Coordinates of C-alpha atoms and ligand atoms in Angstrom, one line a residue:
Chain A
X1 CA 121.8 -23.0 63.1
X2 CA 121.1 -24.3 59.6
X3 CA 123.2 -27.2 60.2
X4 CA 121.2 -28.0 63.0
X5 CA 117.9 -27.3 61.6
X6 CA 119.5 -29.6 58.1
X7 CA 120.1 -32.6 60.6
X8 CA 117.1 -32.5 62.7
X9 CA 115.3 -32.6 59.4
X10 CA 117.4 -35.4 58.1
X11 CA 116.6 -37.2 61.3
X12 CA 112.8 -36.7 61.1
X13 CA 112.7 -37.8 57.9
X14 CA 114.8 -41.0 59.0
X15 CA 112.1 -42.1 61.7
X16 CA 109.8 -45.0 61.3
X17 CA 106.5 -42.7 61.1
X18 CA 107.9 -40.2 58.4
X19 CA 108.8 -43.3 56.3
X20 CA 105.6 -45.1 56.3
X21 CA 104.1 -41.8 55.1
X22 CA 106.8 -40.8 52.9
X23 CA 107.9 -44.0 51.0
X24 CA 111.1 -42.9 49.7
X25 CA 112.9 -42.4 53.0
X26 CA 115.8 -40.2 53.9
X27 CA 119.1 -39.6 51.7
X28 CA 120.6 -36.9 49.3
X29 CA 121.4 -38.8 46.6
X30 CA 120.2 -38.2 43.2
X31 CA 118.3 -41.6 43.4
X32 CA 116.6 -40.6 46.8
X33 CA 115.6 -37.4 44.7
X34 CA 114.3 -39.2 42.1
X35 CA 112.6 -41.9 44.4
X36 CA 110.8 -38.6 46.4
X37 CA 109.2 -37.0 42.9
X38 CA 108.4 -41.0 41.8
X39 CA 107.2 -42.5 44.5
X40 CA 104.5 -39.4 45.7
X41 CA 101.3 -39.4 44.0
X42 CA 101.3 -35.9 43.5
X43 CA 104.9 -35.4 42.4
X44 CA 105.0 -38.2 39.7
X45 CA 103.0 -36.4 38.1
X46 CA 106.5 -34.4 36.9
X47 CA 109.2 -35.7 35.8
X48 CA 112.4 -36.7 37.9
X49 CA 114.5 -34.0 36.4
X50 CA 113.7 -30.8 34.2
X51 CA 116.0 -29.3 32.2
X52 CA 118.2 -26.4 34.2
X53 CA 117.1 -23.5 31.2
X54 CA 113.4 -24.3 31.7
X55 CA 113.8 -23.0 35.4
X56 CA 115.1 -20.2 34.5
X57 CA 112.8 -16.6 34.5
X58 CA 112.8 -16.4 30.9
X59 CA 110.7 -18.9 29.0
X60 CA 108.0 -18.7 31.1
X61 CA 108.0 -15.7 33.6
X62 CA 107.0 -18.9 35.7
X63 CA 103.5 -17.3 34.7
X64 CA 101.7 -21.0 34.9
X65 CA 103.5 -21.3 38.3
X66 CA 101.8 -18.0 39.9
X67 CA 99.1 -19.0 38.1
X68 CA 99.1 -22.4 40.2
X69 CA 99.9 -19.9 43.2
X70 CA 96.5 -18.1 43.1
X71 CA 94.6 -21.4 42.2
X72 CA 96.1 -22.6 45.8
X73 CA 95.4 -19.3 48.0
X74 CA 92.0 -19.9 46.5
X75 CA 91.5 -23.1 47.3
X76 CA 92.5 -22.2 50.6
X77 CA 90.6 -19.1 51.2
X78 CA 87.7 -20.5 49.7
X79 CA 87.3 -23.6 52.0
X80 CA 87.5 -20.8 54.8
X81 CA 84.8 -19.0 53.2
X82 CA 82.2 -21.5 53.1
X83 CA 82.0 -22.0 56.7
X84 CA 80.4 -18.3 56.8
X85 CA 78.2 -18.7 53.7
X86 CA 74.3 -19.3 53.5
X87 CA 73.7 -19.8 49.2
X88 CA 70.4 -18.4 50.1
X89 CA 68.3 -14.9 49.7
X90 CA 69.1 -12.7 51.9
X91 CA 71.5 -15.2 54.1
X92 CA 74.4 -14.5 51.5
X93 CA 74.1 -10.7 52.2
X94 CA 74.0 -10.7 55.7
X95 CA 77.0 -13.3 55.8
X96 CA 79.1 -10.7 54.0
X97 CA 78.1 -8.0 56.7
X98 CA 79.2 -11.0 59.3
X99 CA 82.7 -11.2 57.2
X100 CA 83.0 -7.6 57.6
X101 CA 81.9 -6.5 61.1
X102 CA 81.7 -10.0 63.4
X103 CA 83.8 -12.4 61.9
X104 CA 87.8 -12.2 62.9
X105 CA 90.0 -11.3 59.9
X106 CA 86.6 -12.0 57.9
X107 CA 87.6 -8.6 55.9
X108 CA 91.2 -9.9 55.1
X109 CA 89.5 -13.5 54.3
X110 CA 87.6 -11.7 51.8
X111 CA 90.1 -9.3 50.8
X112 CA 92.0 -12.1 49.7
X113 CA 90.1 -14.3 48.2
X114 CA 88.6 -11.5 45.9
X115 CA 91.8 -10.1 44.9
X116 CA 93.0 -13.5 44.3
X117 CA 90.3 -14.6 41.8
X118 CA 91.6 -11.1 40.0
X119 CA 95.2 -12.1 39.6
X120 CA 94.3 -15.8 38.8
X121 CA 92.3 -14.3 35.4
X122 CA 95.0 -11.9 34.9
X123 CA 97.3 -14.9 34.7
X124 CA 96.1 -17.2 33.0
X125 CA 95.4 -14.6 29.8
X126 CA 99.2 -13.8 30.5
X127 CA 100.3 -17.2 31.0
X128 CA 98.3 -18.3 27.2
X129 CA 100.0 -15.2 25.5
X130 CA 103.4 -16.3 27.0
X131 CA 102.7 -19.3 25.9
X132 CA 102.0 -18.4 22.2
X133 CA 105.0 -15.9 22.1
X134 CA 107.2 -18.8 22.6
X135 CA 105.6 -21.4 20.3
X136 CA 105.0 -23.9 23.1
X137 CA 101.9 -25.1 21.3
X138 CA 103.9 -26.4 19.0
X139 CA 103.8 -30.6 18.4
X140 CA 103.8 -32.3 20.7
X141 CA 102.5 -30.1 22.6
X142 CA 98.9 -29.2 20.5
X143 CA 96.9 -30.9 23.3
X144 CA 98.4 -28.9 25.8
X145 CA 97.3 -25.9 24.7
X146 CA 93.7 -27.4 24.1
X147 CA 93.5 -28.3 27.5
X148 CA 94.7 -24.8 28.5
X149 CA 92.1 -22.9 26.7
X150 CA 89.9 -25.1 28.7
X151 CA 91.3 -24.1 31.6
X152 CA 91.2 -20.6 30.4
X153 CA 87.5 -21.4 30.3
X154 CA 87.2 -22.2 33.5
X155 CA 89.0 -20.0 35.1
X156 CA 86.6 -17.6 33.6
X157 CA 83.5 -19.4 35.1
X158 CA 84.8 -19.7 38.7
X159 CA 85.3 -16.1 38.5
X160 CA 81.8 -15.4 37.4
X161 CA 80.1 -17.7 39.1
X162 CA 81.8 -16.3 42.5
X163 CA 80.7 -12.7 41.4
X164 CA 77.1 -13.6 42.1
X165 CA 77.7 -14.9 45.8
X166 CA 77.8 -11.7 47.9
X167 CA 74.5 -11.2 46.7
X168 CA 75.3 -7.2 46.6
X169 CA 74.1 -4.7 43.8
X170 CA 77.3 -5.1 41.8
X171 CA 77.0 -9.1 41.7
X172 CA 73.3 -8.9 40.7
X173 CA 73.7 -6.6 38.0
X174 CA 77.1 -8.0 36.8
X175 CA 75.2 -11.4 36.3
X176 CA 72.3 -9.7 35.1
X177 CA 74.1 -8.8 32.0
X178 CA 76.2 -11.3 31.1
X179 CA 73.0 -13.6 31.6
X180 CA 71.2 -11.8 29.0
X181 CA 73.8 -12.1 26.3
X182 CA 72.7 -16.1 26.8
X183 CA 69.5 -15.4 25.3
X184 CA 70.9 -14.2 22.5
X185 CA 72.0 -17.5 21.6
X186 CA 70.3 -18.9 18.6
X187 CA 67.1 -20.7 18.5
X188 CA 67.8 -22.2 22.3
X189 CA 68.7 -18.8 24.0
X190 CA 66.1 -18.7 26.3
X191 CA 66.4 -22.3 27.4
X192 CA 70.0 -22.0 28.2
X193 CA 69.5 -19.3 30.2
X194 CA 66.8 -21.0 32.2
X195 CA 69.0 -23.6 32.6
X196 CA 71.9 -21.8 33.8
X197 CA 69.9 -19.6 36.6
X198 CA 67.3 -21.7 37.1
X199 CA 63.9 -19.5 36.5
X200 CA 63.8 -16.5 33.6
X201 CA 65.8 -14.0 36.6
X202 CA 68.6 -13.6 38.4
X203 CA 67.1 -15.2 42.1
X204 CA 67.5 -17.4 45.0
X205 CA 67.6 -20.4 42.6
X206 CA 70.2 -18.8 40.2
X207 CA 72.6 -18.1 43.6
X208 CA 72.0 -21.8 44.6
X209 CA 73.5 -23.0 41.0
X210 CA 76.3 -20.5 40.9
X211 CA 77.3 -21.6 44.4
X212 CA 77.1 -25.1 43.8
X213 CA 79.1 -24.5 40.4
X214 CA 81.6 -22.1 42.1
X215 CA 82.3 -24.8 45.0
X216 CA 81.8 -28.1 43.3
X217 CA 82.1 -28.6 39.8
X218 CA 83.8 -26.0 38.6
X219 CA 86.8 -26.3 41.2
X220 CA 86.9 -30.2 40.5
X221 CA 87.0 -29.8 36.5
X222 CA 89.6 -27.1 37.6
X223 CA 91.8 -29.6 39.5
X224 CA 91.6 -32.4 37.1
X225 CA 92.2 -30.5 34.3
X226 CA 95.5 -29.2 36.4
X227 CA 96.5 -32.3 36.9
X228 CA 96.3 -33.5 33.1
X229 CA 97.6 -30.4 31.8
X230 CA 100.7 -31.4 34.0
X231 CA 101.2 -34.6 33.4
X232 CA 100.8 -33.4 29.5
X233 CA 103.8 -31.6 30.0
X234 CA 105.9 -34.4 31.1
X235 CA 105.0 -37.0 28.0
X236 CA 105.2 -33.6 25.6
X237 CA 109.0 -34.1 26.6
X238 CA 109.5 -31.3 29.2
X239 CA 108.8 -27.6 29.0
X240 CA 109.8 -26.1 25.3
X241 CA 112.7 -24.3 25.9
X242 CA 113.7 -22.6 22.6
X243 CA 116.9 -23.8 20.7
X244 CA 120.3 -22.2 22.0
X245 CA 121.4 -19.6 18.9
X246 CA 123.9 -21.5 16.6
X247 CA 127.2 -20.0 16.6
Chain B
X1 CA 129.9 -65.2 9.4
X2 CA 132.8 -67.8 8.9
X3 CA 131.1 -67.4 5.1
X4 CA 130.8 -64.0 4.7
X5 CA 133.5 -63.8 1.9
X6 CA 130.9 -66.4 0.2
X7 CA 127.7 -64.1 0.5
X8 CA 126.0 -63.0 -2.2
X9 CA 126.7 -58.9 -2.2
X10 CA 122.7 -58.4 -2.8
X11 CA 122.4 -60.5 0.4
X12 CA 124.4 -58.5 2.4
X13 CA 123.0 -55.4 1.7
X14 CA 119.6 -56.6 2.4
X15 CA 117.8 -54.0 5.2
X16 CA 116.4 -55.6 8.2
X17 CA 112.8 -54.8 7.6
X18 CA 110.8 -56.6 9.8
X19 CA 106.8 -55.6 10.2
X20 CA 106.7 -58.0 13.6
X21 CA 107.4 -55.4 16.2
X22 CA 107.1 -58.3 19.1
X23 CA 110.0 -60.1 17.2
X24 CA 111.9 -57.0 16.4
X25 CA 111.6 -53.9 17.9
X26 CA 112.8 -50.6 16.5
X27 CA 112.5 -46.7 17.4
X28 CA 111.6 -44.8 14.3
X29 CA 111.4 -41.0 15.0
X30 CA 110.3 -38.5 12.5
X31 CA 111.7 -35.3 13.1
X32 CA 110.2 -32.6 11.6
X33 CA 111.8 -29.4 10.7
X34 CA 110.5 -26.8 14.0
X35 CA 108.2 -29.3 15.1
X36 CA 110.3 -31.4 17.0
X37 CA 112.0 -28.9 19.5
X38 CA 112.9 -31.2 22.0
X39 CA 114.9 -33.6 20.5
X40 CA 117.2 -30.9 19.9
X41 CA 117.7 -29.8 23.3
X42 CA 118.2 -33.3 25.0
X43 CA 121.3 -32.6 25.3
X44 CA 121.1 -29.4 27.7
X45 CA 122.1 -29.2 31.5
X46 CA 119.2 -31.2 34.0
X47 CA 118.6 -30.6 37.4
X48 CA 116.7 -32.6 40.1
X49 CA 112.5 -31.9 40.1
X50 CA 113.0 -32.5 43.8
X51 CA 114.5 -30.1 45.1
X52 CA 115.3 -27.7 42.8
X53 CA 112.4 -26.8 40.3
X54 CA 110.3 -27.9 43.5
X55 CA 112.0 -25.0 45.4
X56 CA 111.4 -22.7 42.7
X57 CA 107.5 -23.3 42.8
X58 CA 107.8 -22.6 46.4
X59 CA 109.2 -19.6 45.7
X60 CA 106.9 -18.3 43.4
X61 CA 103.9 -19.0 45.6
X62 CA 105.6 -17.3 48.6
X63 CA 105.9 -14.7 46.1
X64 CA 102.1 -14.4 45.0
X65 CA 101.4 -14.6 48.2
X66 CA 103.2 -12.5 49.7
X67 CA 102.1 -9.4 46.9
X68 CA 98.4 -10.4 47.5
X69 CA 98.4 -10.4 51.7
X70 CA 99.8 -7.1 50.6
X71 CA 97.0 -5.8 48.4
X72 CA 94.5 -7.4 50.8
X73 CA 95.5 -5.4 53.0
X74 CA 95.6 -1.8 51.7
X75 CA 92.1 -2.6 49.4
X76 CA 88.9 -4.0 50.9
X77 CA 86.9 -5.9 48.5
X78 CA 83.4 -4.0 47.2
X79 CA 80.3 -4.4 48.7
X80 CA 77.5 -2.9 47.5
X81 CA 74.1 -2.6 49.0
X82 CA 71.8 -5.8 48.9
X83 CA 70.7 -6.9 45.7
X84 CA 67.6 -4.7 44.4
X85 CA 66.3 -6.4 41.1
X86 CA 63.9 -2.7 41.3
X87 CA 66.7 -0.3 40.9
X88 CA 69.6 -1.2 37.8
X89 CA 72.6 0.6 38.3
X90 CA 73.9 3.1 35.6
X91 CA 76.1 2.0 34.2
X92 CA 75.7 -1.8 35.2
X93 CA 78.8 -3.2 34.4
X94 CA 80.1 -7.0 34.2
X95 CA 82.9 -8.3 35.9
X96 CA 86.0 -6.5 34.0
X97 CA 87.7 -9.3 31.9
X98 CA 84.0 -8.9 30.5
X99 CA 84.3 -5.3 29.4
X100 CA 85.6 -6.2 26.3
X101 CA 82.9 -8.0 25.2
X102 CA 80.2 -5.7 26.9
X103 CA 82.1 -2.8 25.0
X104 CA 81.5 -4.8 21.5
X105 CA 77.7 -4.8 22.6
X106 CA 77.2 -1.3 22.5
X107 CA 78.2 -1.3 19.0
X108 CA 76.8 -4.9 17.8
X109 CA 73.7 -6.9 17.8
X110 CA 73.9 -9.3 21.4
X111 CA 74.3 -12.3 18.8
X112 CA 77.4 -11.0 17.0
X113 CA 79.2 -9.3 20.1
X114 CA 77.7 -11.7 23.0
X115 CA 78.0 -14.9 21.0
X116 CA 79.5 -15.2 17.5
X117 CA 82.8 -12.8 18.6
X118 CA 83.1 -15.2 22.0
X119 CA 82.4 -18.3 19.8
X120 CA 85.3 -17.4 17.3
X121 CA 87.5 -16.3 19.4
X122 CA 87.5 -19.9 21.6
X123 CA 87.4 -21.5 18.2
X124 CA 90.5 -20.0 16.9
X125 CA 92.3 -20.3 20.4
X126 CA 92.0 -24.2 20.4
X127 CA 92.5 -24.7 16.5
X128 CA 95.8 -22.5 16.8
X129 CA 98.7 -25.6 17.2
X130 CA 96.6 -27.6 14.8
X131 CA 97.6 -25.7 11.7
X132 CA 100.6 -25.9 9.8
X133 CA 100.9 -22.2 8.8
X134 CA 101.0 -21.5 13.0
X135 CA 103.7 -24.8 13.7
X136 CA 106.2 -23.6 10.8
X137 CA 105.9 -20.1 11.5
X138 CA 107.8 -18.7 8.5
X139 CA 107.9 -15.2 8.0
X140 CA 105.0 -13.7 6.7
X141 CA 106.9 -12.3 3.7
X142 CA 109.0 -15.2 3.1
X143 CA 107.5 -15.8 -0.4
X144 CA 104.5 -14.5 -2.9
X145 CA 105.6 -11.1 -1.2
X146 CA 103.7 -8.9 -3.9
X147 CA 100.3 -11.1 -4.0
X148 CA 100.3 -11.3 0.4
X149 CA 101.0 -7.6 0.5
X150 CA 97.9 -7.2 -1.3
X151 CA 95.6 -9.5 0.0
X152 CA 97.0 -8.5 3.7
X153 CA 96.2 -4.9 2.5
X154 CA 92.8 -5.1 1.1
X155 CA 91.6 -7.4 3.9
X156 CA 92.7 -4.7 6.1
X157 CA 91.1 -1.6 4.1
X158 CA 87.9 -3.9 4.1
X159 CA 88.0 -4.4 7.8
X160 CA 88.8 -1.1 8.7
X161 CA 85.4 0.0 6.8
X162 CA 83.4 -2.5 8.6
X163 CA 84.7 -0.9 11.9
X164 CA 83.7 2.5 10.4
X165 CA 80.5 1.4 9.5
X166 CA 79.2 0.3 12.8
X167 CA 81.1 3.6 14.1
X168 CA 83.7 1.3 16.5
X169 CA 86.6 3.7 17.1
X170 CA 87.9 2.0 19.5
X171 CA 88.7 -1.3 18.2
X172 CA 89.6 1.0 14.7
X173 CA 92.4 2.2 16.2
X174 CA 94.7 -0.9 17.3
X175 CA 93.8 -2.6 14.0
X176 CA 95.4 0.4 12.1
X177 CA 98.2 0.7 15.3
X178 CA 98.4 -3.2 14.3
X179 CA 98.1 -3.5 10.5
X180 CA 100.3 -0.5 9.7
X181 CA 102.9 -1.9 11.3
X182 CA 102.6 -5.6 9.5
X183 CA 102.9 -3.6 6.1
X184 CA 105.5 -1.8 7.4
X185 CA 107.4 -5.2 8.4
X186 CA 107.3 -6.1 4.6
X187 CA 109.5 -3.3 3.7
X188 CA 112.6 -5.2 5.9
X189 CA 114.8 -8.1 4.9
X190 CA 115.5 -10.8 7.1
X191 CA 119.0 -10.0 7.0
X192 CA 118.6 -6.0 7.5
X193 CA 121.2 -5.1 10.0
X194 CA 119.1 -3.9 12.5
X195 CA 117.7 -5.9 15.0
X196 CA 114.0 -4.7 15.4
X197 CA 113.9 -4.7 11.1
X198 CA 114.7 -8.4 11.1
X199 CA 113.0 -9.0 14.2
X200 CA 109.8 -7.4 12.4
X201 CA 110.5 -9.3 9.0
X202 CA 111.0 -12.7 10.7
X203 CA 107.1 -12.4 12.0
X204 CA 104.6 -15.2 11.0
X205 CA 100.8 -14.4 10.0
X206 CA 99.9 -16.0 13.4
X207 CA 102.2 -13.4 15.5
X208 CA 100.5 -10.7 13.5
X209 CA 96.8 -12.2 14.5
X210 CA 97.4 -12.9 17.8
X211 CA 99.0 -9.4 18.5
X212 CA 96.3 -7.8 16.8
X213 CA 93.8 -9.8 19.5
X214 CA 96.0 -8.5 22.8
X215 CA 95.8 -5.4 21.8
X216 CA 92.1 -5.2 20.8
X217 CA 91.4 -7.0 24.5
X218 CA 93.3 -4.8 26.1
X219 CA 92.3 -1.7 24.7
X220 CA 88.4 -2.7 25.0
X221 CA 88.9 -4.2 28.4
X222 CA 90.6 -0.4 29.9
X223 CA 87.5 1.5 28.1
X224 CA 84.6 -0.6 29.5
X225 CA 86.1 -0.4 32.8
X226 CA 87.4 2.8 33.0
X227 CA 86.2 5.2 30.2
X228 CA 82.7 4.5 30.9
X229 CA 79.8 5.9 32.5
X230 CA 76.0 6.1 32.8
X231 CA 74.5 5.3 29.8
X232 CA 77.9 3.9 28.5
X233 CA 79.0 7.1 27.3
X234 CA 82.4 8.4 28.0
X235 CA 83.8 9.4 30.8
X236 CA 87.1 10.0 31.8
X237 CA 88.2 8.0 35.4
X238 CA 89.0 10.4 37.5
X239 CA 85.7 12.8 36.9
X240 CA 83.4 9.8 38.3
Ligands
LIG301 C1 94.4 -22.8 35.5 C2 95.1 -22.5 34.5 C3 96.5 -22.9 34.2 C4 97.5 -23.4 35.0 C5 97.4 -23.5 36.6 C6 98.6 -23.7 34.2 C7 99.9 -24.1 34.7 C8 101.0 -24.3 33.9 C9 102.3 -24.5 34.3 C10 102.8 -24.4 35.8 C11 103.1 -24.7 33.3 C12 104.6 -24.9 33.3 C13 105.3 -23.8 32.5 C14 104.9 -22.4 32.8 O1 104.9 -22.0 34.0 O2 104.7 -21.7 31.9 C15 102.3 -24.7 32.1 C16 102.7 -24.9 30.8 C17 101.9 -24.9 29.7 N1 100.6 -24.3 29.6 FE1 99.5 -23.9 31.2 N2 98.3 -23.4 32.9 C18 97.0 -22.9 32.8 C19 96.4 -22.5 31.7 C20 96.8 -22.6 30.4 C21 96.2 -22.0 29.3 C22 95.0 -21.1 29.3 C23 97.0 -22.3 28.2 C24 96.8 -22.0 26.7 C25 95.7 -21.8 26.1 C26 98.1 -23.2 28.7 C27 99.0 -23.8 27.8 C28 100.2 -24.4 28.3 C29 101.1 -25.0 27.5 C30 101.0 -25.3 26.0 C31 102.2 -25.4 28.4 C32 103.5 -26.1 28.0 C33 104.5 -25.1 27.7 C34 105.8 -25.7 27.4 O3 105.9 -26.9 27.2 O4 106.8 -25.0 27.4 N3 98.0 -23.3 30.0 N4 101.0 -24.4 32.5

């Protein structure tokens, strides 16, 4: 059975359409490996090999990794999401009741995404302490972190911004109060929070900028930053795996 | 060199120092003491990206997925009723990696808790890898251990009556849980024959600060969500 499912694998991957798509072709050998990481624009952004004690559980609790995870079931989940969503006043509401009562799986769609956007925060604080613990700021790796807390940032942001778009008690009022603690912002307090909600409450124009930020920007900035934060880690010389005790 | 015998001994130990780089190309690599981890470990095992650490990542998404289908699931995600700016909730309550923060606002002035705290915090997150102190990490005992045990110890006695002050018990409590132990730490030798002695003794200021923030985040994150209530005044979770 596995043999079989190994070649018929092997032979897909040998046919003229997989390797127009697929530029490095068929093959096992360590250059074929190195040729498929290369030669895809997603996977150069790693490097061809990674040193054997940075996969193991240790170092990193591959924290950044389910931290990647969650980003992914978002993204996913989220795209899904948006075809039921109105960014309007009382729309968003009543699409919620839709997810919950009309749509199929719209509960579960929710469900996810929700508990997702939990986990992802949860992460990424655990991922930046793990971080720490290990020294893997450390040169050359300052930027690295820099770019991390920025992602940190962000993370937060999505989350918050999201929190608004069921349009429910609990979003209003969680908004509510974090959107005051803008005004206490010196001198320009009450112009960044006009800014940021777009009128002096919490209303239809303030959902219309959170949903534009939560979809858009935010989720760009995201994926960029993911994708230099990578490719950080590959110049920086691999992950930091801590030296093996002298003997 | 058919007149090598010949050559001037000055001459010959001449150093190639050219400052042309086109003409003459060299690597020069400064490795620092701690700072240069990875030169040391170039010589460990390697494994293909594809398809071994690929597989790995694979793994661990299956994983996270697999855990949050699972909560999905069992939990349904709140909905309240629609959005009534005419009736505020009691408590009203921020999202809860907010709770910290909204905790440190009962006690401080929106412009300390809601902006300066938030402000210093990012600050000291991104300046972290850009000071030497953090990159060596010595222990924090390692020298001048008399004049650091009482700077350490006065800074703390001062910020412990700053806490009392504005009355915030909460965040009194891990700094002592926190602080007691640093001074404590100064009592072992790195080469104490215990473990957790030297493993206390070998700890840099930087561990100490940045343990001292987990702690404080964690402990203020768990009371805003879960201790409480209307009013923010405590409550106890399972009595709401
Ligand atoms: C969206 C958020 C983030 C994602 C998806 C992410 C992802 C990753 C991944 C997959 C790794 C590989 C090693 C590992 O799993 O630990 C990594 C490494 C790293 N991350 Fe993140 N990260 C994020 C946020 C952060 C934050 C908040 C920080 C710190 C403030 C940070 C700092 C670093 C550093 C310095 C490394 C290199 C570690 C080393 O060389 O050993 N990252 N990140």
């Amino acid at each position: 059975m596995a043999t079989t499912i190994k070649s018929e694998f092997e032979r897909i991957r040998n046919t003229e359409v997989w390797r127009t798509i697929f530029r490095s072709g068929s093959g096992s050998s360590n250059l074929h490996r190195s040729q498929a990481v290369q030669q895809n624009i997603f996977l150069h952004l790693f490097s061809v090999k990674v040193r054997s004690r940075a996969l193991e559980f240790s170092p990193t609790w591959y924290l950044g990794a389910l931290t990647l995870s969650t980003f992914f079931i978002l993204i996913a989940t989220g795209i899904l999401l948006m075809f039921y969503y109105h960014p309007s006043v009382p729309q968003a509401y009543a699409d919620m009741k839709d997810l919950q009562f009309v749509v199929a799986s719209g509960v579960f769609l929710r469900n996810l995404h929700r508990w997702s956007a939990h986990a992802m925060v949860f992460l990424v604080f655990a991922h930046m302490f793990k971080v720490f613990y290990r020294g893997a700021y450390r040169p050359p790796r300052q930027f690295n972190w820099v770019i991390g807390v920025f992602l940190l940032l962000i993370t937060l942001l999505l989350s918050y911004t999201g929190y608004l778009l069921p349009w429910d008690q609990l979003a209003f009022w969680a908004v509510t109060v974090g959107s005051n603690i803008a005004k206490a912002v010196p001198l320009m307090g009450k112009q960044i929070r006009f800014l940021m909600l777009g009128g002096n409450e919490v209303n239809a124009n303030a959902l219309l900028r959170f949903y534009v930020l939560h979809c858009v920007i935010l989720p760009l900035a995201a994926i960029l930053l993911v994708g230099v934060h990578f490719w950080r880690i590959r110049k920086d010389g691999g992950l930091y795996v801590p030296e093996k005790k002298q003997l | 060199m058919t007149d090598g015998p010949k050559m001037k001994p000055e001459l010959k130990m001449q150093a190639e120092v050219q400052s042309d780089v086109r003409k003459n190309p060299r690597r020069i690599a400064f490795i620092l003491r701690r700072s240069s981890p990875y030169v040391k470990a170039q010589d460990d095992g390697r494994v293909m990206t594809y398809p071994t650490a690929l597989a790995r990542f694979i793994i661990a998404l299956e994983v996270a997925f697999v855990l949050l289908v699972w909560i999905s699931l069992l939990a349904n995600a709140p909905l309240e009723g629609i959005a009534d700016p005419m009736h505020t909730p009691n408590p009203a309550k921020a999202p809860w990696y907010f709770l910290g923060l909204q905790e440190l606002l009962h006690y401080f002035p929106p412009m300390v808790a809601g902006v300066l705290v938030p402000g210093l915090v990012v600050g000291a997150l991104i300046v972290i890898p850009y000071f030497n102190i953090n990159i060596e990490g010595e222990s924090l005992w390692a020298r001048d251990r008399k004049r650091r045990l009482m700077i350490v110890g006065v800074a703390l006695v001062l910020f412990c009556i700053f806490l009392l002050v504005f009355d915030v018990i909460v965040a009194l409590v891990p700094t002592i849980l926190i602080g007691g132990l640093m001074l404590w730490s100064a009592r072992f030798s790195p080469e104490s024959p215990k473990l957790f002695h030297r493993w206390l003794a070998s700890k840099p200021l930087s561990f100490w600060i940045m343990s001292w923030f987990l702690v404080e985040l964690t402990i203020l994150t768990v009371v805003g969500t879960f201790f409480r209530g209307p009013g923010w005044s405590w409550v106890l979770p399972w009595q709401s």
